[in-house]
Tab-separated table of C-alpha atoms in Angstrom:
chain	number	residue	atom	x	y	z
A	23	UNK	CA	0.000	0.000	0.000
A	24	UNK	CA	2.782	2.398	0.963
A	25	UNK	CA	4.665	1.885	-2.322
A	26	UNK	CA	1.489	2.361	-4.356
A	27	UNK	CA	0.690	5.659	-2.642
A	28	UNK	CA	4.223	6.976	-3.066
A	29	UNK	CA	4.130	6.055	-6.750
A	30	UNK	CA	0.719	7.703	-7.074
A	31	UNK	CA	2.042	10.888	-5.469
A	32	UNK	CA	4.996	11.015	-7.856
A	33	UNK	CA	2.734	10.433	-10.867
A	34	UNK	CA	0.278	13.078	-9.656
A	35	UNK	CA	3.017	15.689	-9.135
A	36	UNK	CA	4.481	14.976	-12.563
A	37	UNK	CA	1.043	15.250	-14.180
A	38	UNK	CA	0.284	18.566	-12.467
A	39	UNK	CA	3.642	19.949	-13.586
A	40	UNK	CA	3.096	18.741	-17.168
A	41	UNK	CA	-0.374	20.292	-17.342
A	42	UNK	CA	0.847	23.564	-15.820
A	43	UNK	CA	3.692	23.816	-18.350
A	44	UNK	CA	1.262	23.203	-21.211
A	45	UNK	CA	-1.135	25.862	-19.910
A	46	UNK	CA	1.719	28.300	-19.438
A	47	UNK	CA	2.689	27.987	-23.104
A	48	UNK	CA	-0.891	28.681	-24.199
A	49	UNK	CA	-1.768	31.519	-21.819
A	50	UNK	CA	1.679	33.013	-21.126
A	51	UNK	CA	0.955	32.767	-17.371
A	52	UNK	CA	3.648	32.283	-14.793
A	53	UNK	CA	4.059	28.660	-13.745
A	54	UNK	CA	2.655	29.158	-10.188
A	55	UNK	CA	-0.388	30.966	-11.625
A	56	UNK	CA	-0.948	28.170	-14.132
A	57	UNK	CA	-0.831	25.582	-11.353
A	58	UNK	CA	-3.256	27.658	-9.290
A	59	UNK	CA	-5.748	27.850	-12.172
A	60	UNK	CA	-5.545	24.112	-12.723
A	61	UNK	CA	-6.157	23.420	-9.039
A	62	UNK	CA	-9.214	25.697	-8.881
A	63	UNK	CA	-10.800	24.600	-12.160
A	64	UNK	CA	-11.170	20.928	-11.179
A	65	UNK	CA	-11.693	21.003	-7.437
A	66	UNK	CA	-13.263	17.566	-7.267
A	67	UNK	CA	-10.272	15.891	-8.872
A	68	UNK	CA	-7.557	17.771	-6.992
A	69	UNK	CA	-9.471	17.599	-3.713
A	70	UNK	CA	-9.544	13.830	-4.090
A	71	UNK	CA	-5.814	13.855	-4.715
A	72	UNK	CA	-5.270	15.949	-1.569
A	73	UNK	CA	-7.236	13.356	0.404
A	74	UNK	CA	-5.078	10.557	-1.004
A	75	UNK	CA	-1.952	12.508	-0.070
A	76	UNK	CA	-3.331	12.992	3.448
A	77	UNK	CA	-3.896	9.255	3.760
A	78	UNK	CA	-0.322	8.653	2.598
A	79	UNK	CA	1.026	11.001	5.271
A	80	UNK	CA	-1.103	9.221	7.891
A	81	UNK	CA	0.203	5.809	6.784
A	82	UNK	CA	3.798	7.028	7.049
A	83	UNK	CA	3.082	8.436	10.510
A	84	UNK	CA	1.446	5.238	11.737
A	85	UNK	CA	4.270	3.121	10.328
A	86	UNK	CA	6.956	5.320	11.880
A	87	UNK	CA	5.328	5.535	15.309
A	88	UNK	CA	4.526	1.829	15.355
A	89	UNK	CA	7.671	0.243	13.922
A	90	UNK	CA	10.351	2.610	15.215
A	91	UNK	CA	9.004	3.477	18.666
A	92	UNK	CA	11.663	3.277	21.392
A	93	UNK	CA	11.100	2.763	25.127
A	94	UNK	CA	13.448	2.589	28.120
A	95	UNK	CA	12.809	2.233	31.850
A	96	UNK	CA	15.860	2.959	33.986
A	97	UNK	CA	16.966	4.139	37.447
A	98	UNK	CA	18.667	7.551	37.217
A	99	UNK	CA	20.591	9.892	39.499
A	100	UNK	CA	21.029	13.603	38.877
A	101	UNK	CA	23.457	14.338	36.046
A	102	UNK	CA	23.133	10.970	34.304
A	103	UNK	CA	22.385	10.741	30.578
A	104	UNK	CA	20.455	8.108	28.647
A	105	UNK	CA	20.398	7.542	24.896
A	106	UNK	CA	17.155	6.497	23.253
A	107	UNK	CA	15.869	6.629	19.694
A	108	UNK	CA	18.677	8.897	18.577
A	109	UNK	CA	18.096	11.321	21.472
A	110	UNK	CA	20.384	12.030	24.447
A	111	UNK	CA	18.414	12.934	27.580
A	112	UNK	CA	20.036	14.261	30.778
A	113	UNK	CA	18.425	14.162	34.210
A	114	UNK	CA	18.925	17.478	36.058
A	115	UNK	CA	17.194	16.545	39.313
A	116	UNK	CA	13.841	17.395	40.858
A	117	UNK	CA	12.104	20.378	42.467
A	118	UNK	CA	9.316	20.278	45.049
A	119	UNK	CA	6.662	22.968	45.350
A	120	UNK	CA	3.004	23.511	46.159
A	121	UNK	CA	0.329	24.514	43.684
A	122	UNK	CA	-3.138	25.791	44.527
A	123	UNK	CA	-4.699	22.368	45.133
A	124	UNK	CA	-1.829	19.870	45.073
A	125	UNK	CA	1.807	19.295	45.961
A	126	UNK	CA	4.159	18.317	43.175
A	127	UNK	CA	7.609	16.895	42.565
A	128	UNK	CA	8.790	18.048	39.162
A	129	UNK	CA	11.660	16.382	37.337
A	130	UNK	CA	13.841	18.317	34.951
A	131	UNK	CA	15.184	16.527	31.893
A	132	UNK	CA	17.078	18.130	29.044
A	133	UNK	CA	17.154	16.822	25.471
A	134	UNK	CA	20.760	17.640	24.691
A	135	UNK	CA	20.342	17.981	20.920
A	136	UNK	CA	18.570	21.330	20.948
A	137	UNK	CA	18.659	21.925	24.711
A	138	UNK	CA	14.910	21.341	25.141
A	139	UNK	CA	13.449	20.889	28.635
A	140	UNK	CA	10.985	18.131	29.525
A	141	UNK	CA	9.227	18.480	32.892
A	142	UNK	CA	7.338	15.419	34.141
A	143	UNK	CA	5.605	15.589	37.534
A	144	UNK	CA	4.372	13.469	40.414
A	145	UNK	CA	1.374	15.196	41.983
A	146	UNK	CA	-0.257	14.558	45.348
A	147	UNK	CA	-3.792	15.817	45.885
A	148	UNK	CA	-5.116	16.159	49.455
A	149	UNK	CA	-8.016	13.762	48.905
A	150	UNK	CA	-5.990	11.085	47.098
A	151	UNK	CA	-3.700	8.611	48.804
A	152	UNK	CA	-1.642	7.660	45.747
A	153	UNK	CA	0.214	10.309	43.722
A	154	UNK	CA	-0.582	10.846	40.054
A	155	UNK	CA	1.964	11.187	37.268
A	156	UNK	CA	2.024	13.887	34.599
A	157	UNK	CA	4.039	12.968	31.528
A	158	UNK	CA	6.601	15.465	30.274
A	159	UNK	CA	6.416	15.912	26.493
A	160	UNK	CA	8.480	17.591	23.824
A	161	UNK	CA	7.230	17.400	20.229
A	162	UNK	CA	8.600	18.249	16.812
A	163	UNK	CA	7.321	17.429	13.327
A	164	UNK	CA	9.503	14.320	13.257
A	165	UNK	CA	9.285	12.846	16.758
A	166	UNK	CA	7.709	13.066	20.200
A	167	UNK	CA	9.662	12.507	23.427
A	168	UNK	CA	7.732	11.421	26.538
A	169	UNK	CA	9.271	11.180	30.013
A	170	UNK	CA	7.553	9.711	33.105
A	171	UNK	CA	8.920	10.182	36.629
A	172	UNK	CA	8.105	7.184	38.837
A	173	UNK	CA	9.368	5.870	42.196
A	174	UNK	CA	12.269	7.188	44.278
A	175	UNK	CA	14.610	4.731	46.041
A	176	UNK	CA	18.277	4.668	47.056
A	177	UNK	CA	18.840	8.259	45.906
A	178	UNK	CA	17.690	7.394	42.390
A	179	UNK	CA	14.485	7.919	40.421
A	180	UNK	CA	12.845	5.319	38.212
A	181	UNK	CA	12.350	6.999	34.841
A	182	UNK	CA	10.521	5.729	31.780
A	183	UNK	CA	11.207	7.457	28.465
A	184	UNK	CA	9.657	7.003	25.027
A	185	UNK	CA	10.625	8.316	21.615
A	186	UNK	CA	7.859	8.067	19.011
A	187	UNK	CA	8.864	9.077	15.461
A	188	UNK	CA	6.402	10.795	13.112
A	189	UNK	CA	3.428	10.884	15.501
A	190	UNK	CA	2.544	14.396	14.320
A	191	UNK	CA	2.285	13.101	10.756
A	192	UNK	CA	-0.845	11.187	11.713
A	193	UNK	CA	-2.505	14.491	12.652
A	194	UNK	CA	-1.108	16.348	9.634
A	195	UNK	CA	-2.366	13.611	7.321
A	196	UNK	CA	-5.812	13.632	8.899
A	197	UNK	CA	-6.109	17.398	8.491
A	198	UNK	CA	-4.902	17.240	4.892
A	199	UNK	CA	-7.360	14.442	4.058
A	200	UNK	CA	-10.203	16.456	5.600
A	201	UNK	CA	-9.154	19.597	3.733
A	202	UNK	CA	-9.092	17.634	0.479
A	203	UNK	CA	-12.596	16.293	1.095
A	204	UNK	CA	-13.931	19.798	1.816
A	205	UNK	CA	-12.166	21.201	-1.251
A	206	UNK	CA	-13.707	18.474	-3.377
A	207	UNK	CA	-17.185	19.168	-1.979
A	208	UNK	CA	-16.788	22.875	-2.700
A	209	UNK	CA	-17.028	22.043	-6.419
A	210	UNK	CA	-20.647	20.955	-5.900
A	211	UNK	CA	-21.509	24.231	-4.200
A	212	UNK	CA	-19.864	26.081	-7.051
A	213	UNK	CA	-22.029	24.235	-9.595
A	214	UNK	CA	-25.250	24.801	-7.650
A	215	UNK	CA	-24.732	28.534	-7.126
A	216	UNK	CA	-25.644	29.707	-10.676
A	217	UNK	CA	-28.896	27.727	-10.475
A	218	UNK	CA	-29.867	29.419	-7.237
A	219	UNK	CA	-29.004	32.868	-8.594
A	220	UNK	CA	-31.058	32.200	-11.709
A	221	UNK	CA	-34.090	31.175	-9.669
A	222	UNK	CA	-33.815	34.296	-7.516
A	223	UNK	CA	-33.500	36.507	-10.576
A	224	UNK	CA	-36.544	34.839	-12.197
A	225	UNK	CA	-38.632	35.412	-9.049
């Protein structure tokens, strides 16, 4: 399925370029303008292609997050570094403080490539006996890093870290597929509009 969609995307891009070049020769338009006219003249067709592209992006995201997901559970002391999924993550210790309705222990982790902070927490609410955990997250277009701060024993914290590649692509693909469907449906509204105007004018 993946290979078919990639091939379809390549064929579609080549076809759009070929048609835009042909239109440019006839109308003397700039290439971007020619592409824009082609995209707006056949909304149903190009909207369907956008939806297919969105599905392709979703498939890539699901494959990346499912096949290449990394996980590590380890006991860490302040200053130690772990390597996971191509990321180096340093533990910089914990801070304790009180919020409005709970007490929290907040861990500080630094993703060394980019110096990004990840701040997981262990919260204790007055009416709950067991603490709750709040996952620390740092996201980019190509991967998500999750860090969970667990139990403390022997001057070390149990830490669980995950690196999920291409998770955001699932969302991007879904939005693109939805946009393509709406763009395709807009062609029907465009066809119906003259009929409505004509009926109003006749009345």
